[in-house]
Amino acid sequence: MFSKLKAAISWRHGVQLLFAIMVGYIGIDFLLFINQLTNQSTTFISRPPGVEAFLPLSALVGLRAWLATGIFDSVHPAGLVIFLLIVLTSLLFKRTFCSWICPIGTLSEGLGKIGRTIFGRNFQLPGWLDYILRSLKYLLLLLFLVAIFWGMSGTDAVSFVQSPYNRMSDVMMLEFMEHLSVTGISVIGILALLTIVFENFWCRYLCPYGALLGLFSFLSPFKITRNQETCIQCGKCTKSCPNRITVDLQTRVFSPECTGCLNCVQQCPVQNTLRFKVARGKKILSLPYLTLVILSLWFLVIVFAKATGHWGSNMTLETYKQLLLMI
Ligand code: SF4
Ligand code: SF4
């Protein structure tokens, strides 16, 4: 049992580590790219398109412009591809992006563990407050969706995509991170502290991205499914769920809070009682298969985007240099 648990944990954590390393690598690469432009260096480091994964609002506007005009975002195409890929992942395999890939999710998980080490457990807000706060992320999502899909015309969206502001949004994000104000540091610090005390505070209450993926995840054919016949009602699944889902009371977990982490499956002491599967079919995703499927999906979509010219930005180095002078 212990060896099974240990092996199972390593699959998801391995994927988290892989993506965390990639994010670190992309961040350093982008920093070197910008430094080379500002220092007029002669060495050539190309801009890593993956940095656009951190521009979700730009991707949403890019989507709005694409739907209105049929023209795919050529300024931050990788951002739109990654956004669509994340949506696709949620449509197929619940919010696995949150618990397997997202660097903020990985960080939150780590902070939650620190909390358990310090206090022996993570605290929980009272049910009524938890319910109210959980709606915040949907409100934030609604604000963004209304502003972009209702408040903006297709022409506005195209203008935004082509604007100097959007073209430089990755650089401005870097600037923001490099020169965090006291307010910025305080907000991040408070959120980190809250996440140490209350597991997944940011993801559970405030992340509009998670809210959006939760809505798409309703359609996922794969869901945590409990076999009532073999379940011994030990409650270990519920206890292990980082998202406070009462797995032992459900036959299928429809909750938009389920991030497909499979902690519950790992903890279940009765073999084949909890599974990540399609409703009545025999298709079951174990941790190794889910790992393989997630990595293959990401790899194939990115290779496809590169092969079809939907990955690299159309911005030239000259444009970059000129726009940098304006910041
Ligand atoms: S423990 Fe199970 S129910 Fe809870 S989030 Fe993870 S996969 Fe979903
Ligand atoms: S851990 Fe398994 S056996 Fe225990 S309550 Fe959950 S589904 Fe039933």
Tab-separated table of N, CA and C in Angstrom, residues 109-271:
chain	number	residue	atom	x	y	z
A	109	GLU	N	0.099	24.454	-3.206
A	109	GLU	CA	0.184	23.130	-2.565
A	109	GLU	C	1.356	23.097	-1.582
A	110	GLY	N	2.478	23.677	-2.029
A	110	GLY	CA	3.669	23.729	-1.169
A	110	GLY	C	3.412	24.548	0.091
A	111	LEU	N	2.726	25.693	-0.084
A	111	LEU	CA	2.429	26.547	1.076
A	111	LEU	C	1.486	25.836	2.041
A	112	GLY	N	0.526	25.096	1.476
A	112	GLY	CA	-0.403	24.335	2.322
A	112	GLY	C	0.349	23.311	3.163
A	113	LYS	N	1.364	22.698	2.540
A	113	LYS	CA	2.175	21.693	3.271
A	113	LYS	C	2.951	22.364	4.398
A	114	ILE	N	3.454	23.573	4.127
A	114	ILE	CA	4.169	24.318	5.183
A	114	ILE	C	3.215	24.549	6.351
A	115	GLY	N	1.966	24.924	6.023
A	115	GLY	CA	0.950	25.153	7.062
A	115	GLY	C	0.729	23.906	7.900
A	116	ARG	N	0.650	22.751	7.224
A	116	ARG	CA	0.423	21.495	7.966
A	116	ARG	C	1.614	21.161	8.847
A	117	THR	N	2.813	21.517	8.362
A	117	THR	CA	4.020	21.254	9.162
A	117	THR	C	4.022	22.141	10.414
A	118	ILE	N	3.617	23.394	10.228
A	118	ILE	CA	3.642	24.330	11.368
A	118	ILE	C	2.509	24.046	12.357
A	119	PHE	N	1.285	23.935	11.817
A	119	PHE	CA	0.118	23.847	12.710
A	119	PHE	C	-0.402	22.425	12.910
A	120	GLY	N	0.169	21.477	12.155
A	120	GLY	CA	-0.322	20.099	12.255
A	120	GLY	C	-1.547	19.867	11.386
A	121	ARG	N	-2.089	20.937	10.790
A	121	ARG	CA	-3.260	20.819	9.908
A	121	ARG	C	-3.478	22.144	9.185
A	122	ASN	N	-4.352	22.104	8.169
A	122	ASN	CA	-4.794	23.358	7.551
A	122	ASN	C	-6.151	23.709	8.138
A	123	PHE	N	-6.365	24.994	8.343
A	123	PHE	CA	-7.628	25.422	8.942
A	123	PHE	C	-8.685	25.574	7.853
A	124	GLN	N	-9.942	25.566	8.262
A	124	GLN	CA	-11.034	25.744	7.306
A	124	GLN	C	-11.938	26.871	7.770
A	125	LEU	N	-12.396	27.661	6.819
A	125	LEU	CA	-13.338	28.732	7.156
A	125	LEU	C	-14.705	28.111	7.408
A	126	PRO	N	-15.546	28.762	8.212
A	126	PRO	CA	-16.895	28.232	8.418
A	126	PRO	C	-17.621	28.078	7.082
A	127	GLY	N	-18.503	27.078	7.017
A	127	GLY	CA	-19.203	26.755	5.762
A	127	GLY	C	-19.831	27.951	5.075
A	128	TRP	N	-20.538	28.812	5.822
A	128	TRP	CA	-21.254	29.940	5.198
A	128	TRP	C	-20.275	30.928	4.577
A	129	LEU	N	-19.129	31.167	5.284
A	129	LEU	CA	-18.143	32.116	4.765
A	129	LEU	C	-17.417	31.519	3.550
A	130	ASP	N	-17.126	30.225	3.658
A	130	ASP	CA	-16.485	29.515	2.548
A	130	ASP	C	-17.358	29.627	1.294
A	131	TYR	N	-18.646	29.463	1.467
A	131	TYR	CA	-19.597	29.513	0.347
A	131	TYR	C	-19.603	30.910	-0.293
A	132	ILE	N	-19.641	31.925	0.564
A	132	ILE	CA	-19.674	33.303	0.041
A	132	ILE	C	-18.364	33.619	-0.692
A	133	LEU	N	-17.246	33.264	-0.049
A	133	LEU	CA	-15.948	33.592	-0.654
A	133	LEU	C	-15.720	32.839	-1.964
A	134	ARG	N	-16.234	31.593	-2.034
A	134	ARG	CA	-16.046	30.821	-3.263
A	134	ARG	C	-16.714	31.490	-4.460
A	135	SER	N	-17.746	32.269	-4.195
A	135	SER	CA	-18.424	32.923	-5.325
A	135	SER	C	-17.608	34.102	-5.859
A	136	LEU	N	-16.611	34.563	-5.071
A	136	LEU	CA	-15.805	35.707	-5.521
A	136	LEU	C	-15.111	35.432	-6.853
A	137	LYS	N	-14.568	34.230	-6.987
A	137	LYS	CA	-13.827	33.945	-8.230
A	137	LYS	C	-14.767	33.943	-9.440
A	138	TYR	N	-16.022	33.544	-9.215
A	138	TYR	CA	-16.982	33.575	-10.324
A	138	TYR	C	-17.384	35.015	-10.657
A	139	LEU	N	-17.449	35.850	-9.618
A	139	LEU	CA	-17.754	37.263	-9.869
A	139	LEU	C	-16.644	37.919	-10.677
A	140	LEU	N	-15.395	37.625	-10.272
A	140	LEU	CA	-14.255	38.185	-11.017
A	140	LEU	C	-14.286	37.712	-12.463
A	141	LEU	N	-14.572	36.416	-12.634
A	141	LEU	CA	-14.648	35.857	-13.992
A	141	LEU	C	-15.731	36.570	-14.801
A	142	LEU	N	-16.880	36.761	-14.163
A	142	LEU	CA	-17.997	37.424	-14.841
A	142	LEU	C	-17.599	38.831	-15.285
A	143	LEU	N	-16.898	39.542	-14.402
A	143	LEU	CA	-16.463	40.901	-14.744
A	143	LEU	C	-15.597	40.895	-15.999
A	144	PHE	N	-14.627	39.962	-16.026
A	144	PHE	CA	-13.722	39.886	-17.187
A	144	PHE	C	-14.487	39.498	-18.455
A	145	LEU	N	-15.376	38.501	-18.324
A	145	LEU	CA	-16.100	38.031	-19.504
A	145	LEU	C	-17.030	39.114	-20.046
A	146	VAL	N	-17.709	39.816	-19.125
A	146	VAL	CA	-18.610	40.883	-19.569
A	146	VAL	C	-17.806	41.989	-20.253
A	147	ALA	N	-16.678	42.371	-19.618
A	147	ALA	CA	-15.864	43.462	-20.179
A	147	ALA	C	-15.338	43.092	-21.566
A	148	ILE	N	-14.940	41.836	-21.748
A	148	ILE	CA	-14.302	41.456	-23.016
A	148	ILE	C	-15.316	41.021	-24.078
A	149	PHE	N	-16.312	40.218	-23.680
A	149	PHE	CA	-17.212	39.663	-24.702
A	149	PHE	C	-18.481	40.494	-24.915
A	150	TRP	N	-18.750	41.413	-24.001
A	150	TRP	CA	-19.938	42.237	-24.156
A	150	TRP	C	-19.545	43.701	-24.321
A	151	GLY	N	-18.558	44.120	-23.531
A	151	GLY	CA	-18.157	45.529	-23.573
A	151	GLY	C	-17.270	45.868	-24.767
A	152	MET	N	-16.676	44.854	-25.390
A	152	MET	CA	-15.757	45.121	-26.513
A	152	MET	C	-16.367	44.621	-27.807
A	153	SER	N	-16.277	45.419	-28.839
A	153	SER	CA	-16.697	44.915	-30.151
A	153	SER	C	-15.521	44.126	-30.745
A	154	GLY	N	-15.787	43.411	-31.817
A	154	GLY	CA	-14.714	42.667	-32.486
A	154	GLY	C	-13.591	43.613	-32.913
A	155	THR	N	-13.964	44.818	-33.403
A	155	THR	CA	-12.965	45.795	-33.850
A	155	THR	C	-12.131	46.273	-32.658
A	156	ASP	N	-12.820	46.506	-31.534
A	156	ASP	CA	-12.077	46.919	-30.322
A	156	ASP	C	-11.050	45.853	-29.942
A	157	ALA	N	-11.489	44.590	-30.015
A	157	ALA	CA	-10.604	43.492	-29.612
A	157	ALA	C	-9.385	43.418	-30.523
A	158	VAL	N	-9.614	43.596	-31.828
A	158	VAL	CA	-8.484	43.565	-32.775
A	158	VAL	C	-7.544	44.735	-32.482
A	159	SER	N	-8.127	45.915	-32.230
A	159	SER	CA	-7.295	47.093	-31.924
A	159	SER	C	-6.460	46.843	-30.675
A	160	PHE	N	-7.090	46.217	-29.668
A	160	PHE	CA	-6.338	45.935	-28.437
A	160	PHE	C	-5.192	44.972	-28.719
A	161	VAL	N	-5.477	43.913	-29.471
A	161	VAL	CA	-4.443	42.908	-29.763
A	161	VAL	C	-3.237	43.571	-30.439
A	162	GLN	N	-3.517	44.508	-31.341
A	162	GLN	CA	-2.432	45.158	-32.094
A	162	GLN	C	-1.825	46.368	-31.371
A	163	SER	N	-2.407	46.738	-30.229
A	163	SER	CA	-1.945	47.961	-29.554
A	163	SER	C	-0.552	47.801	-28.952
A	164	PRO	N	0.203	48.911	-28.815
A	164	PRO	CA	1.527	48.840	-28.185
A	164	PRO	C	1.430	48.274	-26.767
A	165	TYR	N	0.334	48.588	-26.080
A	165	TYR	CA	0.172	48.098	-24.706
A	165	TYR	C	0.170	46.564	-24.683
A	166	ASN	N	-0.631	45.969	-25.571
A	166	ASN	CA	-0.697	44.501	-25.602
A	166	ASN	C	0.623	43.908	-26.084
A	167	ARG	N	1.240	44.560	-27.059
A	167	ARG	CA	2.513	44.046	-27.589
A	167	ARG	C	3.577	44.003	-26.496
A	168	MET	N	3.495	44.974	-25.584
A	168	MET	CA	4.506	45.047	-24.523
A	168	MET	C	4.016	44.454	-23.195
A	169	SER	N	2.872	43.783	-23.195
A	169	SER	CA	2.302	43.324	-21.920
A	169	SER	C	3.213	42.326	-21.211
A	170	ASP	N	3.957	41.518	-21.965
A	170	ASP	CA	4.887	40.577	-21.322
A	170	ASP	C	6.034	41.330	-20.634
A	171	VAL	N	6.512	42.392	-21.308
A	171	VAL	CA	7.606	43.179	-20.724
A	171	VAL	C	7.110	43.912	-19.473
A	172	MET	N	5.884	44.425	-19.565
A	172	MET	CA	5.345	45.161	-18.416
A	172	MET	C	5.118	44.221	-17.231
A	173	MET	N	4.750	42.982	-17.544
A	173	MET	CA	4.574	42.002	-16.467
A	173	MET	C	5.922	41.736	-15.776
A	174	LEU	N	6.969	41.642	-16.594
A	174	LEU	CA	8.311	41.424	-16.039
A	174	LEU	C	8.731	42.615	-15.179
A	175	GLU	N	8.480	43.817	-15.721
A	175	GLU	CA	8.797	45.049	-14.971
A	175	GLU	C	8.090	45.053	-13.623
A	176	PHE	N	6.811	44.658	-13.662
A	176	PHE	CA	6.006	44.643	-12.438
A	176	PHE	C	6.626	43.688	-11.415
A	177	MET	N	7.042	42.511	-11.884
A	177	MET	CA	7.617	41.519	-10.972
A	177	MET	C	8.986	41.961	-10.455
A	178	GLU	N	9.742	42.635	-11.335
A	178	GLU	CA	11.093	43.067	-10.938
A	178	GLU	C	11.069	44.225	-9.950
A	179	HIS	N	10.060	45.081	-10.106
A	179	HIS	CA	9.995	46.265	-9.243
A	179	HIS	C	8.698	46.276	-8.454
A	180	LEU	N	8.510	45.232	-7.694
A	180	LEU	CA	7.273	45.132	-6.912
A	180	LEU	C	7.178	46.284	-5.916
A	181	SER	N	6.029	46.925	-5.902
A	181	SER	CA	5.818	48.020	-4.942
A	181	SER	C	5.551	47.415	-3.563
A	182	VAL	N	5.555	48.277	-2.555
A	182	VAL	CA	5.263	47.817	-1.192
A	182	VAL	C	3.862	47.204	-1.157
A	183	THR	N	2.933	47.843	-1.886
A	183	THR	CA	1.556	47.311	-1.933
A	183	THR	C	1.560	45.916	-2.562
A	184	GLY	N	2.282	45.778	-3.681
A	184	GLY	CA	2.345	44.481	-4.364
A	184	GLY	C	2.914	43.401	-3.462
A	185	ILE	N	4.030	43.729	-2.781
A	185	ILE	CA	4.664	42.757	-1.884
A	185	ILE	C	3.701	42.396	-0.747
A	186	SER	N	3.002	43.420	-0.223
A	186	SER	CA	2.076	43.178	0.892
A	186	SER	C	0.943	42.250	0.458
A	187	VAL	N	0.366	42.521	-0.736
A	187	VAL	CA	-0.752	41.690	-1.208
A	187	VAL	C	-0.290	40.247	-1.403
A	188	ILE	N	0.871	40.074	-2.050
A	188	ILE	CA	1.384	38.718	-2.288
A	188	ILE	C	1.677	38.030	-0.952
A	189	GLY	N	2.279	38.799	-0.025
A	189	GLY	CA	2.602	38.245	1.298
A	189	GLY	C	1.352	37.799	2.050
A	190	ILE	N	0.306	38.644	1.999
A	190	ILE	CA	-0.941	38.295	2.706
A	190	ILE	C	-1.575	37.047	2.076
A	191	LEU	N	-1.576	36.989	0.743
A	191	LEU	CA	-2.152	35.820	0.073
A	191	LEU	C	-1.363	34.554	0.413
A	192	ALA	N	-0.031	34.692	0.484
A	192	ALA	CA	0.806	33.530	0.832
A	192	ALA	C	0.500	33.066	2.260
A	193	LEU	N	0.385	34.025	3.166
A	193	LEU	CA	0.074	33.660	4.562
A	193	LEU	C	-1.292	32.986	4.671
A	194	LEU	N	-2.264	33.548	3.951
A	194	LEU	CA	-3.606	32.957	3.981
A	194	LEU	C	-3.594	31.536	3.410
A	195	THR	N	-2.743	31.320	2.394
A	195	THR	CA	-2.670	29.988	1.778
A	195	THR	C	-1.970	28.993	2.707
A	196	ILE	N	-1.044	29.493	3.531
A	196	ILE	CA	-0.394	28.615	4.519
A	196	ILE	C	-1.431	28.152	5.550
A	197	VAL	N	-2.277	29.093	5.954
A	197	VAL	CA	-3.265	28.762	6.998
A	197	VAL	C	-4.463	28.009	6.402
A	198	PHE	N	-5.006	28.550	5.299
A	198	PHE	CA	-6.180	27.938	4.659
A	198	PHE	C	-5.741	27.370	3.305
A	199	GLU	N	-5.747	26.059	3.205
A	199	GLU	CA	-5.238	25.398	1.995
A	199	GLU	C	-5.903	25.954	0.719
A	200	ASN	N	-5.073	26.209	-0.290
A	200	ASN	CA	-5.560	26.661	-1.606
A	200	ASN	C	-6.377	27.951	-1.546
A	201	PHE	N	-6.026	28.877	-0.677
A	201	PHE	CA	-6.855	30.089	-0.502
A	201	PHE	C	-7.063	30.821	-1.827
A	202	TRP	N	-5.971	31.094	-2.522
A	202	TRP	CA	-6.073	31.819	-3.790
A	202	TRP	C	-6.908	31.024	-4.802
A	203	CYS	N	-6.571	29.749	-4.977
A	203	CYS	CA	-7.244	28.931	-5.995
A	203	CYS	C	-8.727	28.763	-5.663
A	204	ARG	N	-9.030	28.544	-4.400
A	204	ARG	CA	-10.406	28.255	-3.996
A	204	ARG	C	-11.315	29.483	-4.059
A	205	TYR	N	-10.754	30.647	-3.703
A	205	TYR	CA	-11.628	31.818	-3.558
A	205	TYR	C	-11.438	32.899	-4.620
A	206	LEU	N	-10.238	33.017	-5.170
A	206	LEU	CA	-9.987	34.220	-5.966
A	206	LEU	C	-9.581	34.012	-7.430
A	207	CYS	N	-9.196	32.809	-7.807
A	207	CYS	CA	-8.646	32.654	-9.162
A	207	CYS	C	-9.762	32.557	-10.215
A	208	PRO	N	-9.941	33.588	-11.060
A	208	PRO	CA	-10.996	33.522	-12.070
A	208	PRO	C	-10.713	32.467	-13.143
A	209	TYR	N	-9.434	32.186	-13.346
A	209	TYR	CA	-9.044	31.160	-14.319
A	209	TYR	C	-9.571	29.798	-13.863
A	210	GLY	N	-9.381	29.511	-12.563
A	210	GLY	CA	-9.880	28.254	-11.997
A	210	GLY	C	-11.397	28.182	-12.106
A	211	ALA	N	-12.064	29.354	-11.915
A	211	ALA	CA	-13.535	29.385	-12.023
A	211	ALA	C	-13.964	29.013	-13.439
A	212	LEU	N	-13.277	29.590	-14.420
A	212	LEU	CA	-13.611	29.302	-15.822
A	212	LEU	C	-13.402	27.813	-16.129
A	213	LEU	N	-12.259	27.288	-15.681
A	213	LEU	CA	-11.956	25.878	-15.964
A	213	LEU	C	-12.941	24.964	-15.239
A	214	GLY	N	-13.385	25.397	-14.051
A	214	GLY	CA	-14.376	24.615	-13.307
A	214	GLY	C	-15.668	24.486	-14.107
A	215	LEU	N	-16.063	25.574	-14.775
A	215	LEU	CA	-17.297	25.531	-15.575
A	215	LEU	C	-17.129	24.571	-16.761
A	216	PHE	N	-15.983	24.652	-17.423
A	216	PHE	CA	-15.738	23.729	-18.543
A	216	PHE	C	-15.663	22.279	-18.052
A	217	SER	N	-15.141	22.111	-16.840
A	217	SER	CA	-14.909	20.748	-16.337
A	217	SER	C	-16.211	19.985	-16.087
A	218	PHE	N	-17.341	20.708	-16.017
A	218	PHE	CA	-18.641	20.021	-15.892
A	218	PHE	C	-18.829	19.043	-17.057
A	219	LEU	N	-18.294	19.444	-18.223
A	219	LEU	CA	-18.501	18.641	-19.431
A	219	LEU	C	-17.512	17.480	-19.560
A	220	SER	N	-16.540	17.437	-18.675
A	220	SER	CA	-15.517	16.390	-18.774
A	220	SER	C	-16.142	14.992	-18.650
A	221	PRO	N	-15.841	14.095	-19.598
A	221	PRO	CA	-16.398	12.734	-19.489
A	221	PRO	C	-15.760	11.954	-18.334
A	222	PHE	N	-14.544	12.330	-17.992
A	222	PHE	CA	-13.851	11.653	-16.881
A	222	PHE	C	-14.186	12.363	-15.572
A	223	LYS	N	-14.630	11.566	-14.599
A	223	LYS	CA	-14.926	12.119	-13.276
A	223	LYS	C	-14.577	11.064	-12.236
A	224	ILE	N	-14.309	11.526	-11.029
A	224	ILE	CA	-14.079	10.590	-9.944
A	224	ILE	C	-15.382	9.816	-9.709
A	225	THR	N	-15.299	8.512	-9.742
A	225	THR	CA	-16.495	7.679	-9.631
A	225	THR	C	-16.304	6.649	-8.513
A	226	ARG	N	-17.312	6.569	-7.634
A	226	ARG	CA	-17.194	5.666	-6.469
A	226	ARG	C	-18.128	4.466	-6.648
A	227	ASN	N	-17.567	3.300	-6.398
A	227	ASN	CA	-18.364	2.082	-6.450
A	227	ASN	C	-19.013	1.872	-5.077
A	228	GLN	N	-20.310	2.100	-5.016
A	228	GLN	CA	-21.010	2.017	-3.730
A	228	GLN	C	-21.006	0.601	-3.153
A	229	GLU	N	-20.915	-0.386	-4.040
A	229	GLU	CA	-20.983	-1.789	-3.593
A	229	GLU	C	-19.751	-2.182	-2.787
A	230	THR	N	-18.587	-1.656	-3.223
A	230	THR	CA	-17.353	-2.084	-2.555
A	230	THR	C	-16.850	-1.066	-1.513
A	231	CYS	N	-17.438	0.131	-1.524
A	231	CYS	CA	-16.991	1.180	-0.581
A	231	CYS	C	-17.286	0.767	0.862
A	232	ILE	N	-16.299	0.929	1.737
A	232	ILE	CA	-16.490	0.541	3.145
A	232	ILE	C	-16.750	1.773	4.027
A	233	GLN	N	-16.972	2.912	3.389
A	233	GLN	CA	-17.322	4.155	4.108
A	233	GLN	C	-16.273	4.560	5.153
A	234	CYS	N	-15.008	4.402	4.778
A	234	CYS	CA	-13.953	4.764	5.739
A	234	CYS	C	-13.709	6.276	5.776
A	235	GLY	N	-14.126	6.980	4.705
A	235	GLY	CA	-14.006	8.436	4.665
A	235	GLY	C	-12.608	8.957	4.333
A	236	LYS	N	-11.690	8.048	3.984
A	236	LYS	CA	-10.313	8.510	3.697
A	236	LYS	C	-10.253	9.395	2.460
A	237	CYS	N	-11.132	9.141	1.500
A	237	CYS	CA	-11.135	9.933	0.262
A	237	CYS	C	-11.484	11.397	0.582
A	238	THR	N	-12.531	11.566	1.363
A	238	THR	CA	-12.965	12.922	1.719
A	238	THR	C	-11.886	13.640	2.518
A	239	LYS	N	-11.281	12.903	3.425
A	239	LYS	CA	-10.247	13.494	4.273
A	239	LYS	C	-9.028	13.947	3.458
A	240	SER	N	-8.763	13.225	2.377
A	240	SER	CA	-7.556	13.546	1.594
A	240	SER	C	-7.800	14.607	0.531
A	241	CYS	N	-9.072	14.992	0.319
A	241	CYS	CA	-9.369	15.930	-0.778
A	241	CYS	C	-8.941	17.354	-0.407
A	242	PRO	N	-8.044	17.959	-1.184
A	242	PRO	CA	-7.605	19.327	-0.876
A	242	PRO	C	-8.696	20.359	-1.130
A	243	ASN	N	-9.764	19.932	-1.816
A	243	ASN	CA	-10.821	20.884	-2.150
A	243	ASN	C	-12.111	20.637	-1.382
A	244	ARG	N	-11.994	19.920	-0.291
A	244	ARG	CA	-13.105	19.711	0.659
A	244	ARG	C	-14.344	19.119	-0.008
A	245	ILE	N	-14.141	18.173	-0.920
A	245	ILE	CA	-15.283	17.525	-1.573
A	245	ILE	C	-15.626	16.255	-0.788
A	246	THR	N	-16.902	16.068	-0.508
A	246	THR	CA	-17.323	14.886	0.258
A	246	THR	C	-17.450	13.690	-0.696
A	247	VAL	N	-16.299	13.157	-1.064
A	247	VAL	CA	-16.248	12.081	-2.070
A	247	VAL	C	-17.029	10.856	-1.587
A	248	ASP	N	-16.938	10.566	-0.294
A	248	ASP	CA	-17.577	9.340	0.219
A	248	ASP	C	-19.112	9.413	0.217
A	249	LEU	N	-19.658	10.591	-0.117
A	249	LEU	CA	-21.119	10.713	-0.158
A	249	LEU	C	-21.641	10.767	-1.596
A	250	GLN	N	-20.722	10.657	-2.567
A	250	GLN	CA	-21.149	10.811	-3.958
A	250	GLN	C	-20.772	9.583	-4.781
A	251	THR	N	-21.571	9.316	-5.790
A	251	THR	CA	-21.187	8.222	-6.690
A	251	THR	C	-20.329	8.771	-7.833
A	252	ARG	N	-20.624	10.023	-8.245
A	252	ARG	CA	-19.773	10.689	-9.238
A	252	ARG	C	-19.536	12.116	-8.803
A	253	VAL	N	-18.283	12.562	-8.878
A	253	VAL	CA	-17.947	13.907	-8.409
A	253	VAL	C	-18.099	14.896	-9.569
A	254	PHE	N	-19.156	15.703	-9.510
A	254	PHE	CA	-19.411	16.701	-10.553
A	254	PHE	C	-18.849	18.068	-10.165
A	255	SER	N	-18.474	18.214	-8.899
A	255	SER	CA	-18.083	19.531	-8.390
A	255	SER	C	-17.055	20.246	-9.274
A	256	PRO	N	-17.286	21.555	-9.559
A	256	PRO	CA	-16.295	22.312	-10.337
A	256	PRO	C	-15.014	22.553	-9.537
A	257	GLU	N	-15.055	22.227	-8.232
A	257	GLU	CA	-13.848	22.398	-7.404
A	257	GLU	C	-12.876	21.223	-7.592
A	258	CYS	N	-13.346	20.117	-8.164
A	258	CYS	CA	-12.463	18.942	-8.310
A	258	CYS	C	-11.358	19.241	-9.317
A	259	THR	N	-10.117	19.114	-8.864
A	259	THR	CA	-8.985	19.427	-9.734
A	259	THR	C	-8.314	18.162	-10.290
A	260	GLY	N	-8.985	17.039	-10.151
A	260	GLY	CA	-8.440	15.797	-10.728
A	260	GLY	C	-7.076	15.423	-10.198
A	261	CYS	N	-6.813	15.746	-8.933
A	261	CYS	CA	-5.480	15.445	-8.374
A	261	CYS	C	-5.324	13.947	-8.091
A	262	LEU	N	-6.420	13.253	-7.962
A	262	LEU	CA	-6.477	11.814	-7.678
A	262	LEU	C	-5.941	11.434	-6.297
A	263	ASN	N	-5.839	12.414	-5.406
A	263	ASN	CA	-5.450	12.101	-4.015
A	263	ASN	C	-6.420	11.093	-3.421
A	264	CYS	N	-7.725	11.301	-3.700
A	264	CYS	CA	-8.741	10.408	-3.126
A	264	CYS	C	-8.557	8.981	-3.625
A	265	VAL	N	-8.233	8.846	-4.910
A	265	VAL	CA	-8.037	7.508	-5.486
A	265	VAL	C	-6.845	6.829	-4.816
A	266	GLN	N	-5.800	7.620	-4.609
A	266	GLN	CA	-4.590	7.071	-3.967
A	266	GLN	C	-4.869	6.585	-2.550
A	267	GLN	N	-5.723	7.324	-1.851
A	267	GLN	CA	-5.948	7.026	-0.431
A	267	GLN	C	-6.972	5.926	-0.199
A	268	CYS	N	-7.765	5.626	-1.192
A	268	CYS	CA	-8.818	4.623	-0.995
A	268	CYS	C	-8.196	3.245	-0.735
A	269	PRO	N	-8.555	2.614	0.385
A	269	PRO	CA	-7.923	1.329	0.722
A	269	PRO	C	-8.504	0.130	-0.042
A	270	VAL	N	-9.649	0.325	-0.692
A	270	VAL	CA	-10.272	-0.809	-1.395
A	270	VAL	C	-10.044	-0.666	-2.900
A	271	GLN	N	-9.345	-1.618	-3.437
A	271	GLN	CA	-8.958	-1.537	-4.854
A	271	GLN	C	-10.173	-1.393	-5.780
